[in-house]
PDB file of C-alpha atoms in Angstrom:
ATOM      1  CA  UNK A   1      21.420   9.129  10.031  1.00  0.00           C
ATOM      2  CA  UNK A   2      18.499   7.396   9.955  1.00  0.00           C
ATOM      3  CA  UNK A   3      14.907   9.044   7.645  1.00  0.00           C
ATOM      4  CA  UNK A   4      11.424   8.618   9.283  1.00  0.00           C
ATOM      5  CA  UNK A   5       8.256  10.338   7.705  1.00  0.00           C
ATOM      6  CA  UNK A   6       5.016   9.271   9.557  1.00  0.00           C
ATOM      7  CA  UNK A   7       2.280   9.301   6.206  1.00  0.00           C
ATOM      8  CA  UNK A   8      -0.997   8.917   8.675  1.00  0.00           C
ATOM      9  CA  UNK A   9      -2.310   8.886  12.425  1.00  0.00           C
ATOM     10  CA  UNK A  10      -6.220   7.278  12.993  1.00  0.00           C
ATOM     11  CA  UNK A  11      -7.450   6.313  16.272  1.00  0.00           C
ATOM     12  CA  UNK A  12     -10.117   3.377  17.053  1.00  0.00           C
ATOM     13  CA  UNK A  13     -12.715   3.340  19.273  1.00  0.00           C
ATOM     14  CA  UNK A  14     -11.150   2.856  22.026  1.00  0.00           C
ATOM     15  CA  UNK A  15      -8.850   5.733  21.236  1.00  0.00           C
ATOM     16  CA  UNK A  16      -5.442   3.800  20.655  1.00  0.00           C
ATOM     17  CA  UNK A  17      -3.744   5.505  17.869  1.00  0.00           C
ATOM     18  CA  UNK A  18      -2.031   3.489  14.395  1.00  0.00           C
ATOM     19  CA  UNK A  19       1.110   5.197  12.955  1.00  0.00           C
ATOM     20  CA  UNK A  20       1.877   4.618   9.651  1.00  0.00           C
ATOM     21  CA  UNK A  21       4.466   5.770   7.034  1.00  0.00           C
ATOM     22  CA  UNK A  22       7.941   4.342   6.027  1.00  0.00           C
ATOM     23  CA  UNK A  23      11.589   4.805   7.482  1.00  0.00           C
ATOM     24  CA  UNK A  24      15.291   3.590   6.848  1.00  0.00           C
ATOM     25  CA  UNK A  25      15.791   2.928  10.444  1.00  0.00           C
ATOM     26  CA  UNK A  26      16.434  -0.327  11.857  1.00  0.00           C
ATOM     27  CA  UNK A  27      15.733   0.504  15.583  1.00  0.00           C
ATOM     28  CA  UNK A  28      12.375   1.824  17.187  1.00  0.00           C
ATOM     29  CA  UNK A  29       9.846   0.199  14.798  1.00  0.00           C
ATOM     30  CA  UNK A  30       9.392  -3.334  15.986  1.00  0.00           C
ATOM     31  CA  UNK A  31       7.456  -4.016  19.113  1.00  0.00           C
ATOM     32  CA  UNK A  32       5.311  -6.715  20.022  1.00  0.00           C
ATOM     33  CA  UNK A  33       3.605  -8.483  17.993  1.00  0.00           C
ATOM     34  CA  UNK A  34       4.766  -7.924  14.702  1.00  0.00           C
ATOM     35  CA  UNK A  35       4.174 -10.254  11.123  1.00  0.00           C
ATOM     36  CA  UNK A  36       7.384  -8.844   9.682  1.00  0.00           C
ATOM     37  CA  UNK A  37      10.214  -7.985  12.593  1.00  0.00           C
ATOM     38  CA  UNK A  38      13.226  -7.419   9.955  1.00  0.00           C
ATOM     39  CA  UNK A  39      13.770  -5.761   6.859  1.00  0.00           C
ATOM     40  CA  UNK A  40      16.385  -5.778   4.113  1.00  0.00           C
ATOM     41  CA  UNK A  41      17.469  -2.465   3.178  1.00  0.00           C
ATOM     42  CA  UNK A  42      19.383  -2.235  -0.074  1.00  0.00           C
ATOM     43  CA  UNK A  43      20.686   1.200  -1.390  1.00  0.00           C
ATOM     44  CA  UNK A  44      20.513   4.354  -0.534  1.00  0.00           C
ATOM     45  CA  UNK A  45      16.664   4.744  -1.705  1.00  0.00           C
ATOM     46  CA  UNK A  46      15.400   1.887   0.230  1.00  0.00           C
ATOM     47  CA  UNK A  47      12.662   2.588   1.979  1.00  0.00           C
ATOM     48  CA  UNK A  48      10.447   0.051   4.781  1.00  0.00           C
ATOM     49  CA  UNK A  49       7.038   0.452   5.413  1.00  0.00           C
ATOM     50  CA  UNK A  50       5.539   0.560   8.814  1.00  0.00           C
ATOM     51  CA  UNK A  51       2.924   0.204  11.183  1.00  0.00           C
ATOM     52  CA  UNK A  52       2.569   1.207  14.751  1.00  0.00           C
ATOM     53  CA  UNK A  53      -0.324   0.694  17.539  1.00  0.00           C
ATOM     54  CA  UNK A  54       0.187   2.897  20.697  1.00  0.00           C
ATOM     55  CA  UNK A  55      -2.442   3.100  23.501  1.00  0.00           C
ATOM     56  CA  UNK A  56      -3.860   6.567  24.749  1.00  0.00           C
ATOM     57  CA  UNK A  57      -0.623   7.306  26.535  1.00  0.00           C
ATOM     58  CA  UNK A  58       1.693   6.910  23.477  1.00  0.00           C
ATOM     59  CA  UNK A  59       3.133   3.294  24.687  1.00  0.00           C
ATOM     60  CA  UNK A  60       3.870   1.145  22.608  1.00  0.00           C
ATOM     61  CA  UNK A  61       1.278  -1.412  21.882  1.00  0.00           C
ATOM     62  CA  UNK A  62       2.870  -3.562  18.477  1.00  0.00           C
ATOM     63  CA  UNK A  63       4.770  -2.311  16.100  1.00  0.00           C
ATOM     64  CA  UNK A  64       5.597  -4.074  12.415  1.00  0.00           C
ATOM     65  CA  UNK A  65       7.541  -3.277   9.364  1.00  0.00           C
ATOM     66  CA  UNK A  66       5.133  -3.586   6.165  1.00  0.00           C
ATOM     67  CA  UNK A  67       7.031  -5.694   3.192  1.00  0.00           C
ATOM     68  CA  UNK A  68      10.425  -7.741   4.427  1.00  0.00           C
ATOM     69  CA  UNK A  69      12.873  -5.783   1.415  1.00  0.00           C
ATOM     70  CA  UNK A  70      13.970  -3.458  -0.922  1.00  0.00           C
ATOM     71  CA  UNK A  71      11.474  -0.542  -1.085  1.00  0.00           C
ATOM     72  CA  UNK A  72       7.624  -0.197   0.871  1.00  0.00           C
ATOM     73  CA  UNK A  73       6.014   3.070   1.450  1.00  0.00           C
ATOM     74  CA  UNK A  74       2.831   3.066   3.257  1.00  0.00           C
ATOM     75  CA  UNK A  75       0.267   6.506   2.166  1.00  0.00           C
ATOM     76  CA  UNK A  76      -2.449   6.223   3.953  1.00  0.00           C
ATOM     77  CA  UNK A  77      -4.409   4.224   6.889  1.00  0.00           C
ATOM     78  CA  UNK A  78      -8.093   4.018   7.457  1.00  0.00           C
ATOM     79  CA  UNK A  79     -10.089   1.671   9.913  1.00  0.00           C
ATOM     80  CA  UNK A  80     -12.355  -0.968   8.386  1.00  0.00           C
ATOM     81  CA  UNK A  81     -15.943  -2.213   9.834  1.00  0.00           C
ATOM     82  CA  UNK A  82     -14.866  -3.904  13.090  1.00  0.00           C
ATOM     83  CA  UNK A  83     -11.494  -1.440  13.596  1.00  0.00           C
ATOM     84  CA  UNK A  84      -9.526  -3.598  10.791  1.00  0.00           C
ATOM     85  CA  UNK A  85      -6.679  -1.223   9.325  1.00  0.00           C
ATOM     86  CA  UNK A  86      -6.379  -0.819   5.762  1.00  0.00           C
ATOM     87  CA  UNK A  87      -3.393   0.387   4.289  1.00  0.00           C
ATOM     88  CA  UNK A  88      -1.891   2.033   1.115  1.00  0.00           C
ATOM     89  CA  UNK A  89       1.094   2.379  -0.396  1.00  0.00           C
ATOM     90  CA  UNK A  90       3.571   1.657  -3.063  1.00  0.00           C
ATOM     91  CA  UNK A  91       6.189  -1.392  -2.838  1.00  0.00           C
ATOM     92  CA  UNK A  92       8.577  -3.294  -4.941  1.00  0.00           C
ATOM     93  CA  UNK A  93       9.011  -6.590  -4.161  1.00  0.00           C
ATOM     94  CA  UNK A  94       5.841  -9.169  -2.574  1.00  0.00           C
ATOM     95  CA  UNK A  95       7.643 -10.730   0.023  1.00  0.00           C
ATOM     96  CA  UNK A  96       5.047 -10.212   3.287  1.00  0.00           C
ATOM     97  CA  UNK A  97       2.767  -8.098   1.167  1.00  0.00           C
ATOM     98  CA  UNK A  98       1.006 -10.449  -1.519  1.00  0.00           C
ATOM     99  CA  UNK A  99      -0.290 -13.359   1.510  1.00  0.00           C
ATOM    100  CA  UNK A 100      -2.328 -15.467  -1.433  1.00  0.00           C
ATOM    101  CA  UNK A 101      -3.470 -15.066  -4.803  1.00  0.00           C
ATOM    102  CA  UNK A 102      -2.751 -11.710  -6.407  1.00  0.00           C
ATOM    103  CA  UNK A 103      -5.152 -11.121 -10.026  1.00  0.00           C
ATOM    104  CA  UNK A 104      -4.200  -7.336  -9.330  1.00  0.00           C
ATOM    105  CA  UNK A 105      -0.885  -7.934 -10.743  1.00  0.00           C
ATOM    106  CA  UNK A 106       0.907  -9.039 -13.931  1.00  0.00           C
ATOM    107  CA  UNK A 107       3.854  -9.194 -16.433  1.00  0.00           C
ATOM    108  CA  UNK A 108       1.875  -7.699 -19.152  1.00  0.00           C
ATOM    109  CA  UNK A 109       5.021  -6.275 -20.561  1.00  0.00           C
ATOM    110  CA  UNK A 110       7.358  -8.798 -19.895  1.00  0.00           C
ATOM    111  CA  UNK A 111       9.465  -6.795 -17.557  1.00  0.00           C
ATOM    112  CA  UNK A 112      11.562  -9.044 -15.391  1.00  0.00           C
ATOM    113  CA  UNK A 113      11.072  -7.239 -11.968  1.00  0.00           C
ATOM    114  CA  UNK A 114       8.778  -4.555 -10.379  1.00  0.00           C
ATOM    115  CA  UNK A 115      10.056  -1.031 -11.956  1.00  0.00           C
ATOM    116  CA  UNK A 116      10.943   2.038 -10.421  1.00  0.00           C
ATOM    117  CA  UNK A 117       8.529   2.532  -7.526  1.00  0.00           C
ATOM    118  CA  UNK A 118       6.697  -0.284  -7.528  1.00  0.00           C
ATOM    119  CA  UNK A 119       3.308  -1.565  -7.607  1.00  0.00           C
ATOM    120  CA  UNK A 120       0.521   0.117  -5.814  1.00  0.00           C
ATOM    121  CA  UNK A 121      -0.257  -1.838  -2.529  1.00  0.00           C
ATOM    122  CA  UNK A 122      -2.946  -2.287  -0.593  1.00  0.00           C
ATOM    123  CA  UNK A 123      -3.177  -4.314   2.866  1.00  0.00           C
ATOM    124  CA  UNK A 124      -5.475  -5.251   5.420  1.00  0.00           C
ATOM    125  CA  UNK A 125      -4.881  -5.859   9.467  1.00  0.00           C
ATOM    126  CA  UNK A 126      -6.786  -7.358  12.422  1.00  0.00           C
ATOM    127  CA  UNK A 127      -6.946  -4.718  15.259  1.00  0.00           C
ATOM    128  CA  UNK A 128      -3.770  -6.606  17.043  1.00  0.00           C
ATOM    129  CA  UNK A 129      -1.405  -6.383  13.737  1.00  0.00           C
ATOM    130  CA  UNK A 130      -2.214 -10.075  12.173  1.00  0.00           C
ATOM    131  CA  UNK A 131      -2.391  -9.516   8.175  1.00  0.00           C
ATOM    132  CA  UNK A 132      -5.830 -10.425   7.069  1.00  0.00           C
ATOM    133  CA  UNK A 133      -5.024  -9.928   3.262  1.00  0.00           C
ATOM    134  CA  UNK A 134      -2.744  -8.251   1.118  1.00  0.00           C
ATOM    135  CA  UNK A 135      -1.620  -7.515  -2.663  1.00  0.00           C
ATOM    136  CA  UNK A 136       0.171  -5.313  -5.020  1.00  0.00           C
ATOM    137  CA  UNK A 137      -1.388  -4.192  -8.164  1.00  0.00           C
ATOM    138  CA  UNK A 138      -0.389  -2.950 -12.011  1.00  0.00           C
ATOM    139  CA  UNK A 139       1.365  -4.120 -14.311  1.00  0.00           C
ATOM    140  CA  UNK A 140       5.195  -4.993 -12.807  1.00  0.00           C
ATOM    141  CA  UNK A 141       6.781  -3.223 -15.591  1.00  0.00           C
ATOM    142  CA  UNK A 142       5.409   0.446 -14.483  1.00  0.00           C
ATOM    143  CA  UNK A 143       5.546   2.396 -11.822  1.00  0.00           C
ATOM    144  CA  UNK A 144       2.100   2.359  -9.870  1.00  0.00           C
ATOM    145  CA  UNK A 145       0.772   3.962  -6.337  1.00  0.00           C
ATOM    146  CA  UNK A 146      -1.836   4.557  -3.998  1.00  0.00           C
ATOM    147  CA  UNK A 147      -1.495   7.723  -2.051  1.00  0.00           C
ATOM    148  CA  UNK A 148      -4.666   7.932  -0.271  1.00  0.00           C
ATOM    149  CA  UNK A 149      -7.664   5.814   0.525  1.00  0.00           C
ATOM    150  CA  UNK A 150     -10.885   6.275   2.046  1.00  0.00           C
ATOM    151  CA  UNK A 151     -13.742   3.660   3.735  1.00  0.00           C
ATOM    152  CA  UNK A 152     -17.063   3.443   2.851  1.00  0.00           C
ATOM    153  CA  UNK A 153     -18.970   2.091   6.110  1.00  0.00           C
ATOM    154  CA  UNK A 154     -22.180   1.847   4.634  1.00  0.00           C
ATOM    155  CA  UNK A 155     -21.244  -0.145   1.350  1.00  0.00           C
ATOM    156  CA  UNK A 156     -18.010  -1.210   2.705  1.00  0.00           C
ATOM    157  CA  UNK A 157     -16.204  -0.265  -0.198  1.00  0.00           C
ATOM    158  CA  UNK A 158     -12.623   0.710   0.109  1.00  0.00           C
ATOM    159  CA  UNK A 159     -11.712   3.755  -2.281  1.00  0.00           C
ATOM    160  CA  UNK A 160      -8.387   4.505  -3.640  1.00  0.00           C
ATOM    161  CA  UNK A 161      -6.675   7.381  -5.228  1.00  0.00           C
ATOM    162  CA  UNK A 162      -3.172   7.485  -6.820  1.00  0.00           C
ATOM    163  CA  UNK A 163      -0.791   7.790  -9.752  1.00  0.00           C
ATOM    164  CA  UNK A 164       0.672   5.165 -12.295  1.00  0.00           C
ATOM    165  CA  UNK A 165       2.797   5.292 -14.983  1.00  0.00           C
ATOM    166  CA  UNK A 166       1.459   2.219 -16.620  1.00  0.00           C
ATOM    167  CA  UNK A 167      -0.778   1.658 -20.125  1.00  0.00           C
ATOM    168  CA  UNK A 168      -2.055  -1.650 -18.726  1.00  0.00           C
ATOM    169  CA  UNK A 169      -3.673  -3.270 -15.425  1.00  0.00           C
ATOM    170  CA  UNK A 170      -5.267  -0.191 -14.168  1.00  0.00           C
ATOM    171  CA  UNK A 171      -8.522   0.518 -15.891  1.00  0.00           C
ATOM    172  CA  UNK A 172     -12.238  -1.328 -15.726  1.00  0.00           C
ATOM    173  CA  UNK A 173     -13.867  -2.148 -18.720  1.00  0.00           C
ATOM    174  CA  UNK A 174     -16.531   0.297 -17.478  1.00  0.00           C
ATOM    175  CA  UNK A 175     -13.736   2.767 -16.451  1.00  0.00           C
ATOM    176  CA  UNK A 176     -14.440   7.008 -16.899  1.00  0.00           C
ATOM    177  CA  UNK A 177     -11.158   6.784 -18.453  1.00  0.00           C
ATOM    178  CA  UNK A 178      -9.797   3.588 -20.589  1.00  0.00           C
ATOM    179  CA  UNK A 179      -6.787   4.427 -21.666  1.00  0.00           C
ATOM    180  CA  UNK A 180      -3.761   6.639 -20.535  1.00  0.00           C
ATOM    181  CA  UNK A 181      -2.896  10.414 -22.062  1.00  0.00           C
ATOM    182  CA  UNK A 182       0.159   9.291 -24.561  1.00  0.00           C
ATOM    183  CA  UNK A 183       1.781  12.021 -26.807  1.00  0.00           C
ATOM    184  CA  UNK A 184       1.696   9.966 -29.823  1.00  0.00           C
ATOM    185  CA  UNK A 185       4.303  11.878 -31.862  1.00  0.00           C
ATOM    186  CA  UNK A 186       6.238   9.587 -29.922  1.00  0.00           C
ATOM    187  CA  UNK A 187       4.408   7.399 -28.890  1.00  0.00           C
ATOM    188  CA  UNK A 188       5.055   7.193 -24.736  1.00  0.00           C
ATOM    189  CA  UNK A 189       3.038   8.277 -21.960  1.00  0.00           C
ATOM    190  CA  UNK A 190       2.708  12.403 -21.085  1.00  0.00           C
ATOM    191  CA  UNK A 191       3.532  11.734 -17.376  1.00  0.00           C
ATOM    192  CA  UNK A 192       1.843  10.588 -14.402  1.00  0.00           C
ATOM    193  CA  UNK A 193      -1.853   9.452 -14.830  1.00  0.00           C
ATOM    194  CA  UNK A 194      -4.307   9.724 -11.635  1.00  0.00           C
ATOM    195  CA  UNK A 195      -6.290   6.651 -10.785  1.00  0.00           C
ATOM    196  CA  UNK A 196      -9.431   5.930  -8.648  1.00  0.00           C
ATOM    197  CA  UNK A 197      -9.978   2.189  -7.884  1.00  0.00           C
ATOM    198  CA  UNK A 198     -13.027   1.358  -5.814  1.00  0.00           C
ATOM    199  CA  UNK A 199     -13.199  -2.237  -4.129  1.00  0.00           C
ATOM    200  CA  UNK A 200     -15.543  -3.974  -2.290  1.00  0.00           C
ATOM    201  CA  UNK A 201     -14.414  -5.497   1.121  1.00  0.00           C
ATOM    202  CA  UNK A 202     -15.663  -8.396   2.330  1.00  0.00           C
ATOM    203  CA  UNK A 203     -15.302  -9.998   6.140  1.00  0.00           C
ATOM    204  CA  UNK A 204     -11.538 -11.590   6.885  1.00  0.00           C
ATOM    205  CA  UNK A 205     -11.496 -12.086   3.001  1.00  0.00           C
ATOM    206  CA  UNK A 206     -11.280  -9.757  -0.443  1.00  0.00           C
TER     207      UNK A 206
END
């Protein structure tokens, strides 16, 4: 059978309600007006990303898969200055995530694909489910999420909290904490490390 786990439910203004989270179903997600209508599962651990818009009665208003393959898992949802929805998340491959440039992500380690879970994502919609912007971001070689955000309406900062894996691409200069907790009697990472990245949003652009 078929997995669904709904992540996060905000409403707008005008009270119509987003659905987020991820599913391995390939019925009952697309409606509407959506950017990415299929999705190519592969293996049993493949997960796809989604997002849904229903009006106050539950009906369907659009409904889109986040990502096009492999493995996207959306976190977290919040609504931006003029109802925009932000989302987080975790995915493995950029098809329908990265839409331009990406200086979030990188090969630092010469890995030849995105490892494990994936990248941490992060995404931004119009209120009728048009991507605005999106990007993954870490190093490709480690294992990277964001598993909750918040929205800072006054400074329009978007704030996000995860885990990573990675000892690269995730720190500021100015960072609290610069590098990752390794056990250096040999010489690896402890475990997960939590991460806080703050970014500022601007207007239809980042």
């Amino acid at each position: 059978g078929y997995m669904n786990e709904v992540t996060s439910i905000v409403t707008d203004q005008n009270n119509n309600i987003f659905v987020t989270g991820a599913t391995t179903s390939t019925n009952g997600i697309v409606y509407g007006n959506a950017y990415s209508p299929t999705y190519q599962f592969s293996g049993y651990i493949s997960y796809a990303g989604f997002l849904k818009k229903l009006d106050t009665n539950g009906v369907d208003i659009f409904g889109t898969y986040v990502g096009a393959k492999d493995y996207t898992f959306i976190t977290d949802a919040v609504l931006g200055m003029n109802n925009e929805i932000i989302l987080s998340g975790n995915a493995t491959n950029i098809e329908n995530i990265i839409l331009d440039e990406n200086p979030h992500q990188a090969l630092t380690s010469n890995g030849n694909q995105i490892n494990g879970n994936g990248n941490a994502l992060l995404m931004k919609f119009d209120n009728s489910g048009n991507p605005i912007w999106g990007f993954l971001a870490g190093d490709s070689s480690y294992s990277n999420r964001y598993h909750s955000l918040d929205y800072n309406h006054i400074s329009k900062d978007i704030i996000t909290v995860g885990w990573n894996v990675s000892p690269t691409m995730i720190s500021t200069p100015n960072g609290y904490q610069t590098k990752p907790i390794y056990d250096h009697e040999y010489n690896r990472l402890t475990g997960y490390n939590g991460t806080m990245t703050l970014y500022s949003d601007i207007e239809n652009n980042f």
